[in-house]
Every structure is written in C-alpha cells, then in structure tokens.
Tab-separated table of C-alpha atoms and ligand atoms in Angstrom:
chain	number	residue	atom	x	y	z
A	2	MET	CA	20.876	-21.061	2.298
A	3	ARG	CA	21.891	-20.505	-1.316
A	4	PHE	CA	19.370	-21.476	-3.987
A	5	SER	CA	19.832	-23.357	-7.204
A	6	ALA	CA	17.484	-25.603	-9.135
A	7	PHE	CA	19.395	-28.541	-7.673
A	8	SER	CA	19.208	-27.322	-4.054
A	9	ILE	CA	15.443	-26.765	-4.345
A	10	PHE	CA	15.043	-30.307	-5.688
A	11	ARG	CA	17.261	-31.716	-2.929
A	12	GLU	CA	15.243	-29.885	-0.260
A	13	ALA	CA	12.019	-31.303	-1.656
A	14	LEU	CA	13.445	-34.814	-1.236
A	15	ARG	CA	14.742	-34.092	2.282
A	16	GLY	CA	11.463	-32.698	3.603
A	17	ASN	CA	12.668	-29.086	3.355
A	18	ARG	CA	14.803	-29.471	6.502
A	19	GLY	CA	17.581	-27.270	5.142
A	20	TRP	CA	15.543	-24.089	4.799
A	21	THR	CA	16.496	-21.422	7.302
A	22	PRO	CA	14.235	-18.620	8.616
A	23	GLN	CA	14.318	-15.458	6.531
A	24	TRP	CA	14.778	-13.212	9.550
A	25	ARG	CA	15.818	-13.636	13.169
A	26	GLU	CA	13.505	-13.597	16.187
A	27	PRO	CA	15.518	-11.255	18.447
A	28	GLN	CA	14.610	-10.134	21.934
A	29	PRO	CA	14.335	-6.338	22.231
A	30	LYS	CA	17.453	-4.448	23.280
A	31	PRO	CA	16.997	-1.805	26.019
A	32	HIS	CA	17.570	1.058	23.570
A	33	TYR	CA	17.647	1.774	19.798
A	34	ASP	CA	18.543	4.791	17.711
A	35	VAL	CA	15.228	4.417	15.896
A	36	ILE	CA	12.097	2.449	16.754
A	37	ILE	CA	9.420	1.994	14.098
A	38	VAL	CA	5.929	1.031	15.225
A	39	GLY	CA	4.294	-1.293	12.695
A	40	GLY	CA	5.730	-4.214	10.731
A	41	GLY	CA	3.652	-3.570	7.632
A	42	GLY	CA	4.986	-2.592	4.230
A	43	HIS	CA	5.816	0.962	5.210
A	44	GLY	CA	7.499	0.143	8.517
A	45	LEU	CA	9.633	-2.607	6.976
A	46	ALA	CA	10.535	-0.541	3.902
A	47	THR	CA	11.560	2.329	6.190
A	48	ALA	CA	13.826	0.032	8.206
A	49	TYR	CA	15.300	-1.446	5.014
A	50	TYR	CA	16.162	1.928	3.481
A	51	LEU	CA	17.360	3.343	6.827
A	52	ALA	CA	19.916	0.539	6.993
A	53	LYS	CA	20.755	0.276	3.308
A	54	GLU	CA	20.715	3.876	2.111
A	55	PHE	CA	21.379	5.892	5.252
A	56	GLY	CA	23.593	3.554	7.325
A	57	VAL	CA	21.267	3.609	10.357
A	58	THR	CA	21.187	0.011	11.579
A	59	ASN	CA	20.482	0.248	15.311
A	60	VAL	CA	16.786	0.034	14.503
A	61	ALA	CA	13.834	-2.023	15.765
A	62	VAL	CA	10.515	-2.615	14.030
A	63	LEU	CA	7.860	-3.445	16.620
A	64	GLU	CA	4.879	-5.379	15.289
A	65	LYS	CA	1.970	-6.250	17.524
A	66	SER	CA	1.087	-9.326	15.497
A	67	TRP	CA	3.032	-11.252	12.855
A	68	LEU	CA	4.940	-9.582	10.069
A	69	GLY	CA	2.627	-8.711	7.208
A	70	SER	CA	-0.609	-9.386	9.120
A	71	GLY	CA	-1.997	-5.912	8.443
A	72	ASN	CA	-2.945	-4.194	5.221
A	73	ILE	CA	0.272	-5.143	3.458
A	74	GLY	CA	-1.112	-8.681	3.320
A	75	ARG	CA	-4.720	-7.631	2.722
A	76	ASN	CA	-4.591	-5.293	-0.238
A	77	THR	CA	-5.437	-6.018	-3.853
A	78	THR	CA	-1.810	-5.535	-4.950
A	79	ILE	CA	-2.244	-2.715	-7.468
A	80	ILE	CA	0.699	-0.460	-8.214
A	81	ARG	CA	0.458	2.625	-10.436
A	82	SER	CA	1.639	6.227	-10.701
A	83	ASN	CA	-1.360	7.830	-12.398
A	84	TYR	CA	-1.903	10.857	-10.174
A	85	LEU	CA	-2.616	14.445	-11.145
A	86	LEU	CA	-1.388	16.894	-8.517
A	87	PRO	CA	2.185	18.210	-8.320
A	88	GLY	CA	2.408	17.093	-4.667
A	89	ASN	CA	1.458	13.527	-5.582
A	90	GLU	CA	2.534	12.540	-9.081
A	91	PRO	CA	6.337	12.873	-8.627
A	92	PHE	CA	6.085	10.889	-5.389
A	93	TYR	CA	4.140	7.985	-6.898
A	94	GLU	CA	6.393	8.020	-9.952
A	95	MET	CA	9.406	7.751	-7.663
A	96	SER	CA	7.672	4.742	-6.137
A	97	MET	CA	7.054	3.213	-9.570
A	98	LYS	CA	10.739	3.578	-10.443
A	99	LEU	CA	11.675	1.897	-7.174
A	100	TRP	CA	9.201	-0.932	-7.952
A	101	GLU	CA	10.871	-1.398	-11.319
A	102	GLY	CA	14.230	-2.095	-9.664
A	103	LEU	CA	12.996	-3.555	-6.387
A	104	GLU	CA	13.464	-7.254	-7.003
A	105	GLN	CA	17.096	-6.750	-8.010
A	106	ASP	CA	17.571	-4.324	-5.148
A	107	PHE	CA	16.419	-6.624	-2.343
A	108	ASN	CA	17.116	-9.862	-4.273
A	109	TYR	CA	13.659	-11.312	-3.733
A	110	ASN	CA	10.877	-12.316	-6.081
A	111	ALA	CA	8.044	-9.866	-5.428
A	112	MET	CA	6.283	-10.812	-8.683
A	113	VAL	CA	6.178	-7.203	-9.897
A	114	SER	CA	4.008	-7.375	-13.005
A	115	GLN	CA	3.587	-4.273	-15.175
A	116	ARG	CA	0.436	-5.533	-16.875
A	117	GLY	CA	-1.220	-2.123	-17.291
A	118	VAL	CA	-3.874	-0.219	-15.331
A	119	LEU	CA	-6.901	1.056	-17.246
A	120	ASN	CA	-9.296	3.609	-15.716
A	121	LEU	CA	-12.621	3.683	-17.570
A	122	CYS	CA	-14.414	6.946	-18.317
A	123	HIS	CA	-18.093	7.450	-19.056
A	124	THR	CA	-18.740	11.182	-19.514
A	125	ASP	CA	-17.157	14.006	-21.490
A	126	GLY	CA	-16.204	15.709	-18.233
A	127	GLN	CA	-14.493	12.607	-16.930
A	128	ARG	CA	-12.628	12.170	-20.222
A	129	ASP	CA	-11.398	15.778	-20.012
A	130	ALA	CA	-10.237	15.149	-16.457
A	131	PHE	CA	-8.413	12.004	-17.592
A	132	ALA	CA	-6.738	13.916	-20.437
A	133	ARG	CA	-5.475	16.425	-17.905
A	134	ARG	CA	-4.299	13.664	-15.589
A	135	GLY	CA	-2.593	11.899	-18.483
A	136	ASN	CA	-0.724	15.089	-19.376
A	137	ALA	CA	0.470	15.454	-15.784
A	138	MET	CA	1.689	11.847	-15.946
A	139	LEU	CA	3.487	12.409	-19.253
A	140	MET	CA	5.231	15.469	-17.848
A	141	GLU	CA	6.539	13.341	-14.994
A	142	GLY	CA	7.684	10.563	-17.344
A	143	ALA	CA	5.102	8.116	-15.999
A	144	GLY	CA	3.622	7.300	-19.408
A	145	ALA	CA	-0.089	7.532	-20.227
A	146	GLU	CA	-2.425	6.755	-23.127
A	147	LEU	CA	-5.914	8.104	-23.607
A	148	LEU	CA	-7.996	5.387	-25.263
A	149	ASP	CA	-11.267	5.954	-27.099
A	150	ARG	CA	-14.146	3.492	-26.913
A	151	GLU	CA	-12.695	1.276	-29.652
A	152	GLY	CA	-9.307	1.366	-27.997
A	153	VAL	CA	-10.881	0.116	-24.772
A	154	ARG	CA	-12.767	-2.580	-26.681
A	155	LYS	CA	-9.495	-3.820	-28.142
A	156	PHE	CA	-7.761	-3.749	-24.776
A	157	ALA	CA	-10.553	-5.327	-22.700
A	158	PRO	CA	-13.184	-6.898	-24.990
A	159	TYR	CA	-14.921	-8.670	-22.099
A	160	LEU	CA	-16.353	-5.416	-20.673
A	161	ASN	CA	-20.013	-4.451	-21.097
A	162	PHE	CA	-20.056	-1.990	-24.008
A	163	ASN	CA	-23.854	-1.689	-23.725
A	164	HIS	CA	-23.867	-0.412	-20.158
A	165	ALA	CA	-27.040	1.701	-20.025
A	166	ARG	CA	-26.113	3.892	-17.073
A	167	PHE	CA	-22.366	4.292	-17.634
A	168	PRO	CA	-21.567	3.738	-21.334
A	169	ILE	CA	-17.829	3.341	-21.872
A	170	LEU	CA	-16.448	6.428	-23.669
A	171	GLY	CA	-12.793	5.578	-23.283
A	172	GLY	CA	-10.129	5.174	-20.675
A	173	LEU	CA	-6.771	6.270	-19.335
A	174	LEU	CA	-4.152	3.549	-19.582
A	175	GLN	CA	-0.860	3.412	-17.742
A	176	LYS	CA	1.024	0.468	-19.181
A	177	ARG	CA	3.707	0.630	-16.478
A	178	GLY	CA	1.092	0.096	-13.765
A	179	GLY	CA	0.156	-3.400	-12.630
A	180	THR	CA	0.442	-5.610	-9.577
A	181	ALA	CA	3.030	-7.021	-7.154
A	182	ARG	CA	2.748	-9.882	-4.706
A	183	HIS	CA	1.960	-7.989	-1.499
A	184	ASP	CA	3.213	-10.386	1.188
A	185	ALA	CA	6.441	-11.067	-0.711
A	186	VAL	CA	7.031	-7.309	-0.598
A	187	ALA	CA	6.847	-7.437	3.207
A	188	TRP	CA	9.089	-10.502	3.325
A	189	GLY	CA	11.640	-9.003	0.935
A	190	PHE	CA	11.911	-5.737	2.853
A	191	GLY	CA	11.883	-7.617	6.179
A	192	ARG	CA	14.639	-9.994	5.148
A	193	GLY	CA	16.727	-7.160	3.687
A	194	ALA	CA	16.388	-5.093	6.879
A	195	ASP	CA	17.190	-8.073	9.121
A	196	MET	CA	20.300	-8.925	7.078
A	197	ARG	CA	21.575	-5.395	7.753
A	198	GLY	CA	21.093	-5.674	11.525
A	199	VAL	CA	17.554	-4.342	12.061
A	200	ASP	CA	15.649	-6.162	14.844
A	201	ILE	CA	12.168	-7.165	13.691
A	202	ILE	CA	10.233	-7.944	16.846
A	203	GLN	CA	6.898	-9.652	16.273
A	204	ASN	CA	4.109	-10.070	18.832
A	205	CYS	CA	5.289	-6.857	20.479
A	206	GLU	CA	2.446	-4.395	20.871
A	207	VAL	CA	3.227	-0.779	21.665
A	208	THR	CA	0.925	0.177	24.522
A	209	GLY	CA	2.331	3.566	25.499
A	210	ILE	CA	4.714	6.313	24.379
A	211	ILE	CA	7.170	7.572	26.993
A	212	ARG	CA	8.023	11.284	27.144
A	213	ASP	CA	10.435	13.188	29.403
A	214	GLU	CA	9.723	16.406	31.345
A	215	SER	CA	10.356	18.501	28.235
A	216	GLY	CA	7.723	16.470	26.353
A	217	ALA	CA	10.248	14.731	24.074
A	218	VAL	CA	9.700	11.069	23.240
A	219	THR	CA	12.285	8.785	24.842
A	220	GLY	CA	10.813	5.320	24.302
A	221	VAL	CA	7.799	3.069	24.295
A	222	GLU	CA	5.953	0.733	26.635
A	223	THR	CA	5.303	-2.598	24.967
A	224	SER	CA	3.916	-6.037	25.685
A	225	LYS	CA	7.599	-7.086	25.914
A	226	GLY	CA	8.559	-4.302	28.327
A	227	ARG	CA	9.924	-0.773	28.098
A	228	ILE	CA	12.246	0.045	25.165
A	229	GLY	CA	14.116	3.336	24.803
A	230	CYS	CA	14.859	5.194	21.555
A	231	ASN	CA	16.266	8.437	20.211
A	232	LYS	CA	13.600	8.665	17.514
A	233	LEU	CA	10.197	7.042	17.221
A	234	GLY	CA	8.551	6.550	13.805
A	235	LEU	CA	4.878	5.617	13.616
A	236	ALA	CA	3.879	3.450	10.638
A	237	ALA	CA	0.799	1.799	12.116
A	238	ALA	CA	-1.549	2.334	9.121
A	239	GLY	CA	-5.174	1.652	10.203
A	240	HIS	CA	-4.235	2.277	13.849
A	241	SER	CA	-2.328	5.543	13.300
A	242	SER	CA	-4.760	7.669	15.325
A	243	HIS	CA	-4.834	5.127	18.108
A	244	VAL	CA	-1.027	4.969	18.432
A	245	ALA	CA	-0.524	8.754	18.008
A	246	GLN	CA	-3.070	9.297	20.784
A	247	MET	CA	-0.632	7.516	23.140
A	248	ALA	CA	1.546	10.628	22.814
A	249	GLY	CA	-1.461	12.956	23.083
A	250	LEU	CA	-1.422	13.711	19.346
A	251	ARG	CA	-4.782	13.977	17.565
A	252	LEU	CA	-4.584	13.266	13.818
A	253	PRO	CA	-6.809	14.429	10.934
A	254	ILE	CA	-7.561	10.770	10.210
A	255	GLU	CA	-10.585	8.465	10.435
A	256	SER	CA	-10.436	4.664	10.358
A	257	HIS	CA	-12.722	2.750	7.989
A	258	VAL	CA	-12.873	-0.814	6.755
A	259	LEU	CA	-12.188	-1.593	3.086
A	260	GLN	CA	-13.303	-4.976	1.776
A	261	ALA	CA	-12.005	-7.132	-1.076
A	262	PHE	CA	-12.927	-10.433	-2.697
A	263	VAL	CA	-11.341	-13.273	-4.638
A	264	SER	CA	-12.980	-15.842	-6.891
A	265	GLU	CA	-12.066	-19.452	-7.519
A	266	GLY	CA	-9.079	-19.925	-9.842
A	267	LEU	CA	-9.979	-19.434	-13.500
A	268	LYS	CA	-8.038	-19.686	-16.731
A	269	PRO	CA	-6.397	-16.378	-17.717
A	270	VAL	CA	-9.123	-13.940	-18.716
A	271	ILE	CA	-8.145	-10.488	-17.405
A	272	ASP	CA	-4.549	-9.607	-18.213
A	273	SER	CA	-4.490	-6.096	-16.722
A	274	VAL	CA	-6.088	-4.041	-13.954
A	275	ILE	CA	-9.453	-2.424	-14.785
A	276	THR	CA	-11.057	0.271	-12.657
A	277	PHE	CA	-14.685	1.300	-13.043
A	278	GLY	CA	-14.552	4.309	-10.742
A	279	MET	CA	-18.108	5.502	-11.404
A	280	GLY	CA	-19.336	2.155	-10.088
A	281	HIS	CA	-16.736	1.983	-7.296
A	282	PHE	CA	-15.388	-1.255	-8.710
A	283	TYR	CA	-11.982	-2.552	-9.820
A	284	ILE	CA	-10.609	-5.951	-10.774
A	285	SER	CA	-7.515	-7.899	-11.783
A	286	GLN	CA	-6.616	-11.577	-11.973
A	287	SER	CA	-3.958	-13.115	-9.765
A	288	ASP	CA	-1.291	-15.421	-11.142
A	289	LYS	CA	-3.125	-18.281	-9.394
A	290	GLY	CA	-6.195	-17.440	-11.501
A	291	GLY	CA	-8.448	-15.851	-8.868
A	292	LEU	CA	-10.327	-12.717	-9.879
A	293	VAL	CA	-9.341	-10.146	-7.250
A	294	PHE	CA	-11.779	-7.272	-6.902
A	295	GLY	CA	-13.185	-4.659	-4.585
A	296	GLY	CA	-14.873	-1.305	-4.259
A	297	ASP	CA	-15.032	1.620	-1.875
A	298	ILE	CA	-14.755	1.809	1.914
A	299	ASP	CA	-17.706	1.039	4.154
A	300	GLY	CA	-18.954	4.484	5.074
A	301	TYR	CA	-18.819	4.224	8.873
A	302	ASN	CA	-15.848	4.486	11.229
A	303	SER	CA	-14.540	1.141	12.409
A	304	TYR	CA	-11.519	-0.778	13.645
A	305	ALA	CA	-13.111	-4.100	12.655
A	306	ARG	CA	-11.595	-6.009	9.757
A	307	ARG	CA	-15.026	-7.145	8.722
A	308	GLY	CA	-17.307	-5.024	6.573
A	309	GLY	CA	-21.054	-4.769	6.026
A	310	LEU	CA	-23.249	-6.667	3.592
A	311	ALA	CA	-24.468	-3.487	1.898
A	312	MET	CA	-20.994	-2.865	0.444
A	313	VAL	CA	-20.668	-6.517	-0.610
A	314	GLU	CA	-23.919	-6.195	-2.526
A	315	HIS	CA	-22.874	-2.897	-4.091
A	316	VAL	CA	-19.502	-4.225	-5.284
A	317	PHE	CA	-21.018	-7.327	-6.864
A	318	GLU	CA	-23.889	-5.400	-8.456
A	319	GLN	CA	-21.559	-2.824	-10.016
A	320	GLY	CA	-18.955	-5.413	-10.988
A	321	ILE	CA	-21.425	-7.629	-12.791
A	322	SER	CA	-22.961	-4.650	-14.560
A	323	MET	CA	-19.586	-3.802	-16.160
A	324	LEU	CA	-18.213	-7.335	-16.391
A	325	PRO	CA	-21.204	-9.634	-16.864
A	326	GLY	CA	-18.996	-12.760	-16.966
A	327	LEU	CA	-18.201	-12.210	-13.288
A	328	SER	CA	-21.654	-13.566	-12.433
A	329	ARG	CA	-20.494	-17.045	-13.549
A	330	SER	CA	-17.574	-17.275	-11.112
A	331	LYS	CA	-17.739	-18.470	-7.527
A	332	VAL	CA	-16.342	-16.211	-4.851
A	333	LEU	CA	-13.978	-17.991	-2.490
A	334	ARG	CA	-13.159	-15.384	0.103
A	335	ALA	CA	-13.932	-11.887	1.334
A	336	TRP	CA	-11.840	-9.920	3.808
A	337	GLY	CA	-11.294	-6.417	5.086
A	338	GLY	CA	-8.538	-4.122	6.296
A	339	VAL	CA	-8.611	-0.967	8.383
A	340	MET	CA	-7.751	2.159	6.376
A	341	ASP	CA	-6.396	5.373	7.883
A	342	MET	CA	-8.363	7.868	5.797
A	343	SER	CA	-6.860	11.365	5.818
A	344	MET	CA	-9.115	14.329	5.186
A	345	ASP	CA	-7.709	15.141	1.733
A	346	GLY	CA	-7.011	11.582	0.601
A	347	SER	CA	-3.232	12.048	0.710
A	348	PRO	CA	-0.687	10.687	3.182
A	349	ILE	CA	1.339	12.318	5.927
A	350	ILE	CA	5.134	11.838	6.155
A	351	ASP	CA	6.446	14.376	8.630
A	352	LYS	CA	7.907	15.267	11.975
A	353	THR	CA	5.216	15.917	14.540
A	354	PRO	CA	5.096	18.874	16.953
A	355	ILE	CA	6.298	16.416	19.640
A	356	PRO	CA	10.125	16.209	19.710
A	357	ASN	CA	11.536	12.840	18.471
A	358	LEU	CA	8.144	11.671	17.163
A	359	TYR	CA	7.794	11.120	13.401
A	360	LEU	CA	4.693	10.143	11.481
A	361	ASN	CA	3.967	8.036	8.412
A	362	ALA	CA	0.189	7.705	8.055
A	363	GLY	CA	-2.994	8.494	6.157
A	364	TRP	CA	-2.432	6.122	3.237
A	365	CYS	CA	-6.145	5.601	2.689
A	366	TYR	CA	-6.807	2.986	0.010
A	367	GLY	CA	-3.593	3.579	-1.848
A	368	GLY	CA	-0.620	2.841	0.351
A	369	PHE	CA	0.575	-0.398	-1.200
A	370	LYS	CA	1.779	1.219	-4.420
A	371	ALA	CA	3.540	3.832	-2.306
A	372	THR	CA	5.436	1.337	-0.142
A	373	PRO	CA	8.947	1.803	-1.618
A	374	ALA	CA	8.768	5.614	-1.910
A	375	SER	CA	7.124	5.930	1.482
A	376	GLY	CA	9.819	3.804	3.114
A	377	PHE	CA	12.578	5.719	1.323
A	378	SER	CA	11.143	9.148	2.213
A	379	PHE	CA	10.416	8.249	5.816
A	380	ALA	CA	13.926	6.810	6.205
A	381	HIS	CA	15.315	10.068	4.736
A	382	LEU	CA	13.270	12.086	7.246
A	383	LEU	CA	14.336	9.940	10.200
A	384	ALA	CA	17.993	9.926	9.193
A	385	LYS	CA	18.404	13.547	8.100
A	386	ASN	CA	15.617	15.266	10.019
A	387	GLU	CA	14.328	16.889	6.859
A	388	SER	CA	11.652	15.879	4.346
A	389	HIS	CA	12.663	14.076	1.183
A	390	PRO	CA	12.180	16.526	-1.754
A	391	THR	CA	9.359	14.461	-3.310
A	392	ALA	CA	7.460	14.156	-0.021
A	393	ARG	CA	7.405	17.840	0.936
A	394	ALA	CA	3.713	18.249	0.117
A	395	MET	CA	2.888	15.499	2.607
A	396	ARG	CA	3.485	17.650	5.662
A	397	LEU	CA	1.152	17.426	8.635
A	398	ASP	CA	0.629	21.164	8.967
A	399	ARG	CA	-0.977	21.364	5.495
A	400	PHE	CA	-4.378	20.884	7.144
A	401	GLU	CA	-3.742	23.912	9.359
A	402	ARG	CA	-2.345	26.000	6.496
A	403	GLY	CA	-5.058	25.016	4.021
A	404	TYR	CA	-2.571	23.561	1.507
A	405	GLN	CA	-4.320	20.244	1.082
A	406	VAL	CA	-3.338	17.685	-1.544
A	407	ASP	CA	-6.936	16.946	-2.418
A	408	GLU	CA	-6.755	14.138	-4.915
A	409	THR	CA	-8.922	11.339	-3.620
A	410	GLY	CA	-11.056	13.116	-1.067
A	411	ASN	CA	-14.799	12.793	-0.796
A	412	GLY	CA	-17.073	11.823	-3.647
A	413	PRO	CA	-16.913	9.149	-6.343
A	414	GLN	CA	-13.368	7.950	-6.793
A	415	PRO	CA	-12.333	8.188	-10.443
A	416	ASN	CA	-9.207	6.293	-9.681
A	417	LEU	CA	-9.602	3.497	-7.174
A	418	HIS	CA	-6.718	1.917	-5.249
B	508	LIG	P1	-0.060	-2.431	7.583
B	508	LIG	O1	0.390	-3.668	6.902
B	508	LIG	O2	-1.450	-2.404	8.118
B	508	LIG	O3	0.998	-2.131	8.737
B	508	LIG	C1	0.723	-1.485	9.970
B	508	LIG	C2	1.137	-2.433	11.069
B	508	LIG	O4	1.090	-1.751	12.315
B	508	LIG	C3	0.192	-3.645	11.199
B	508	LIG	O5	0.912	-4.836	10.938
B	508	LIG	C4	-0.297	-3.564	12.637
B	508	LIG	O6	-0.450	-4.830	13.254
B	508	LIG	C5	0.791	-2.715	13.295
B	508	LIG	N1	0.362	-2.041	14.518
B	508	LIG	C6	-0.765	-1.316	14.703
B	508	LIG	N2	-0.816	-0.885	15.975
B	508	LIG	C7	0.314	-1.335	16.588
B	508	LIG	C8	0.825	-1.218	17.911
B	508	LIG	N3	0.157	-0.556	18.868
B	508	LIG	N4	2.014	-1.812	18.195
B	508	LIG	C9	2.707	-2.492	17.245
B	508	LIG	N5	2.250	-2.644	15.987
B	508	LIG	C10	1.070	-2.069	15.664
B	508	LIG	N6	-3.172	0.043	-1.793
B	508	LIG	C11	-2.688	0.079	-3.072
B	508	LIG	O7	-1.802	0.867	-3.369
B	508	LIG	N7	-3.185	-0.763	-4.030
B	508	LIG	C12	-4.222	-1.616	-3.789
B	508	LIG	O8	-4.641	-2.367	-4.672
B	508	LIG	C13	-4.787	-1.614	-2.483
B	508	LIG	N8	-5.855	-2.413	-2.213
B	508	LIG	C14	-6.321	-2.511	-0.938
B	508	LIG	C15	-7.352	-3.402	-0.674
B	508	LIG	C16	-7.771	-3.628	0.628
B	508	LIG	C17	-8.875	-4.602	0.907
B	508	LIG	C18	-7.127	-2.948	1.685
B	508	LIG	C19	-7.528	-3.221	3.114
B	508	LIG	C20	-6.114	-2.006	1.441
B	508	LIG	C21	-5.716	-1.768	0.125
B	508	LIG	N9	-4.676	-0.864	-0.193
B	508	LIG	C22	-4.205	-0.782	-1.475
B	508	LIG	C23	-4.102	0.012	0.840
B	508	LIG	C24	-2.784	-0.508	1.417
B	508	LIG	O9	-2.876	-1.875	1.719
B	508	LIG	C25	-2.424	0.290	2.673
B	508	LIG	O10	-2.525	1.685	2.431
B	508	LIG	C26	-0.981	0.008	3.141
B	508	LIG	O11	-0.733	-1.378	3.164
B	508	LIG	C27	-0.777	0.596	4.527
B	508	LIG	O12	0.554	0.546	4.946
B	508	LIG	P2	1.264	-0.692	5.681
B	508	LIG	O13	1.552	-1.725	4.654
B	508	LIG	O14	2.425	-0.233	6.433
B	508	LIG	O15	0.087	-1.166	6.659
C-alpha cells in the first residue's frame, strides 16, 4: 500500500482494512544458498544487505520466535561510535554512517535521533582516558568534545554536581550519537529483505546442524523440517554458544542477562543520552516520555530473560545518586535480554573452522548500535568469503593468537551500551 496523509486518514475511517503485511509468511523451500539463524537485528540486516548490496537473494532467515522478539526489541536503543581501539572505532563509525542514511536507504521511519551521548568522568585518570578516546574518534571523523565540569553543567543541569563519591569532573560528548527505535529497525530491515526475495520464516527453531562426511555444513534441522543450504550464518545473539554447539563448535562466549527499566511518561526532561559508567548507570528519554535506563549485566551465567533483585537495587541506587529527580518517577516496566559476552568485550564476525559455517556473535551489551555495520560486514563475508576490511579485527582466531580487541572487558565499564 502506498502512503499519503489522505490514505492514512481513509484507513482510519475504514478500520485499517487496507493495510497489508510488511513481509510474507513463506513456507521453507528445501534448499537455500544462504540460511541465517536468528531474526534479530543482525540476522535481518545481513539478509537485507546480502540481497541489496551483493545480489544474493536465495536466502532464508530462520527465527525460532517472532521477528524482533530477541534483544533487538529489548535494548535501550543507544547508537554511538565512541570507541578507542583501531579494531573497533572504524567499524562503529561505519555503522554510524550507515545509521545516518538508513531511513532513506530502507525507506522506513526508524526514528534515528542524533541527540548526543555524554559519558561522565570523575577522576583525572578517567579524563585522560576520555581525551585519548576522543582523539581516536576525531581521527576517524566520528566527532568528539571533551567537556569540563561547567560544560557538563550547561549540557545536563539536572545531574548531581555535589556527588560525594563520584564528583563530576567533565565528560566526553559525541553529538552524532543518540538513539533509534529498535523494533522499527528490525521491521525496516525485515521488510527490505522480504521485498528483495528473502524468506523470513518465523516460529522456525533450528534444532540441529547437518554436516556431511567431510564435516562441511549442508543444512539444518528445524521445527519445520530439514532445510538444506550452501552456507549457514549464525546470528543468534544470546544463544550463539547453544547454536554453535549443534555443530560441535565451542565459543569463547558466556551468556548473561542484562536488565533495563522504563518509567511512566514524563514531559521532556533529558534530551540526550547520559552514561555514568563509574556507577554502572545510563539513561535517556524515549519520544513517548518514558525514562529508559539500565546498568551492568547480572554477574552469573543465565539463559533466563529475568534478572536478579540485587542488580535492580544497584541500578536504582546509582541512578538516583547521580540524577536525584529520578526518585520522583514511577517505574512502569523492567525486562531482561540474554547477552553473548565475549571474553574481550568485542564481537566475532568470521568463518569458523567448520566448512560452510559462518559466525556473527559476541555482541555483549553493544550490538544494537552495530546492527547496520554488522549486517553489511557479515553479508560481505558470506557473499565474498572474505572479511570486510573494517571487520578484520573481529576474527575468531584472535583468542588463540592473543590479538584481543580488549575494549569493554572485565571491570567497571567507562562506556556503557
Ligand atoms: P537478537 O534480537 O537477540 O536476535 C537473535 C535471534 O536469534 C533471536 O530473535 C532469537 O530468538 C533467535 N534464535 C536463537 N536461537 C535460535 C534457534 N535455535 N533457531 C532460530 N532462531 C534462534 N546495544 C546497543 O548498542 N545499545 C544499547 O542501548 C543496548 N542496550 C541494551 C539493553 C538491554 C536490556 C539488552 C538486553 C541489550 C542491549 N544492547 C544494546 C545489546 C543489543 O540489543 C544486542 O547486542 C543485539 O541486539 C544483538 O543482536 P541481534 O539484534 O541480532 O539479537
């Protein structure tokens, strides 16, 4: 259906009977050139770019639940490219550039909002580290501003400038960072892939990976039967280890739950994203008015999408200490998502040692912002059999070789989500 102000009005009067589904509900074909496991942001973006940029359209995305039911619909929507390391910063900046053109590219309103991301700093050491990070960002063209205490006060006057434990010394601001509407990102990529011939098959759980005598992957067992493929791409996020294990592959990944919270709708009060890394707390305000906030992962391994009370208490305690006004709002909802935490905090986009099996995993807390670049790079790998130039540091064998991309590993996160 084509949209115009008039057609939207007419549909409202006719009970919205003229709206058509945004993607088909196909039955699986016996065989595809490429099968992608996981209809989250990364799986759908991969399918979209495979079809659009690389002309590979005989593709299926297999999703065990409904499209967007995983972390793509559970995250706190922050996008940014404020990384330090050479293996990371160009990749996340590529993603930021793709975000900037995404809505035109897939012709869908993903509510990309470059409202600025401010990381607070509280010690001289942290400020030095932020200066270094800011320089790395400037060199990559990402833009960065180092604010002093007064600069932060001007930018976010509602913060607690008398914090006894973590006095605000300044902050690192990336004005191009911000938020995007997470589920619309899944829908936009899904619709764009479907329009180009990709089969998105929901309620289709992959239960096994089929290999021939030589060990090469030839297809998958699913809740809708056996489906063959030339190449199999895993993009199962929190269940990466579980799915890879079906092919006998053990990954350097642990699964943890990450929680988030949203308040009742309030008038506009926070017009950017603020991270208080020392307190493991970050916050923004949605366009509906809810304060959206969260903290760090629960520290135990889990596949449950429900976290513990200790982390709830910690997030609220730290949040209110830096943003006292938060104590006056009512929290509407809390939820969790399962994170595939890699051992160095960085993702994996690579071929695996098993022929025809490709891996996109280990996105930890930060995979939403990476969705476009991840999809583009994984599509490049699947189509051309070689890593995209900006994703070369994200090889699987880096753990064996000792070339880790250790940016958000253990310890207090200076730079949440
Ligand atoms: P998912 O949407 O989880 O997709 C994986 C899909 O695989 C799921 O739909 C799942 O059902 C499917 N699947 C699993 N097993 C199978 C199987 N056997 N067969 C078929 N399908 C299967 N990142 C940011 O950059 N910014 C943020 O602000 C941010 N905040 C976050 C807040 C929270 C609370 C959480 C939970 C995450 C946050 N993240 C954030 C991280 C980000 O959401 C993830 O890194 C990213 O979404 C993971 O990629 P994905 O979208 O493909 O995952």
